[in-house]
Coordinates of C-alpha atoms in Angstrom, one line a residue:
X1039 CA 156.7 103.4 6.7
X1040 CA 159.9 103.4 8.3
X1041 CA 161.5 100.4 9.0
X1042 CA 162.9 97.9 12.2
X1043 CA 166.6 98.7 10.6
X1044 CA 168.8 95.1 12.2
X1045 CA 171.1 95.2 13.3
X1046 CA 174.7 92.1 14.1
X1047 CA 174.0 88.5 15.0
X1048 CA 170.7 89.1 13.6
X1049 CA 169.9 85.6 12.0
X1050 CA 168.4 87.6 9.0
X1051 CA 171.5 89.4 8.3
X1052 CA 172.9 86.1 6.6
X1053 CA 169.7 85.1 4.1
X1054 CA 170.9 85.1 0.9
X1055 CA 168.8 88.0 -1.4
X1056 CA 167.1 86.9 -4.4
X1057 CA 168.2 89.2 -8.0
X1058 CA 165.3 91.9 -8.9
X1059 CA 163.6 90.8 -12.1
X1060 CA 161.4 93.4 -12.9
X1061 CA 161.0 96.0 -10.4
X1062 CA 156.9 95.7 -9.4
X1063 CA 154.3 97.9 -7.4
X1064 CA 155.1 96.2 -4.2
X1065 CA 159.5 96.5 -5.1
X1066 CA 158.5 100.5 -5.5
X1067 CA 156.7 101.0 -2.6
X1068 CA 159.9 98.2 -0.7
X1069 CA 163.0 101.3 -1.8
X1070 CA 159.8 103.6 -0.6
X1071 CA 160.1 102.7 2.9
X1072 CA 163.6 101.4 2.8
X1073 CA 164.4 105.4 1.4
X1074 CA 161.8 106.4 4.8
X1075 CA 163.7 104.8 6.4
X1076 CA 167.5 105.8 5.5
X1077 CA 166.8 109.6 6.6
X1078 CA 165.5 108.5 9.5
X1079 CA 168.4 107.0 10.9
X1080 CA 169.9 109.2 9.6
X1081 CA 172.0 107.7 7.3
X1082 CA 173.8 107.5 3.7
X1083 CA 172.9 103.9 2.0
X1084 CA 170.9 100.6 3.3
X1085 CA 170.6 97.5 2.0
X1086 CA 166.9 95.3 1.6
X1087 CA 168.8 93.5 4.1
X1088 CA 169.5 95.9 7.4
X1089 CA 165.4 95.8 7.4
X1090 CA 165.1 91.7 6.5
X1091 CA 163.8 91.9 3.1
X1092 CA 165.7 89.3 1.1
X1093 CA 166.3 90.8 -2.3
X1094 CA 169.2 92.1 -4.0
X1095 CA 168.2 96.2 -3.8
X1096 CA 170.5 98.8 -2.3
X1097 CA 170.1 102.8 -2.1
X1098 CA 172.8 105.5 -1.6
X1099 CA 172.1 108.9 -0.8
X1100 CA 175.5 110.7 -2.3
X1101 CA 174.5 114.5 -2.7
X1102 CA 176.2 117.1 -0.8
X1103 CA 174.5 119.4 2.6
X1104 CA 175.1 122.9 1.4

């Protein structure tokens, strides 16, 4: 699911993200949503806080395009 990306000065961007102790099905779904959102933006990286989720998770795609 594509999520809304937050932009400054949205106060949710200042919420301290919590560490991830264990991967759960809900967090796996979050990572999948983050990837879909990142590619739709389009972008090369996305942090969970940028979509309003207070978890210390980020994704990045540095693959070269051919």
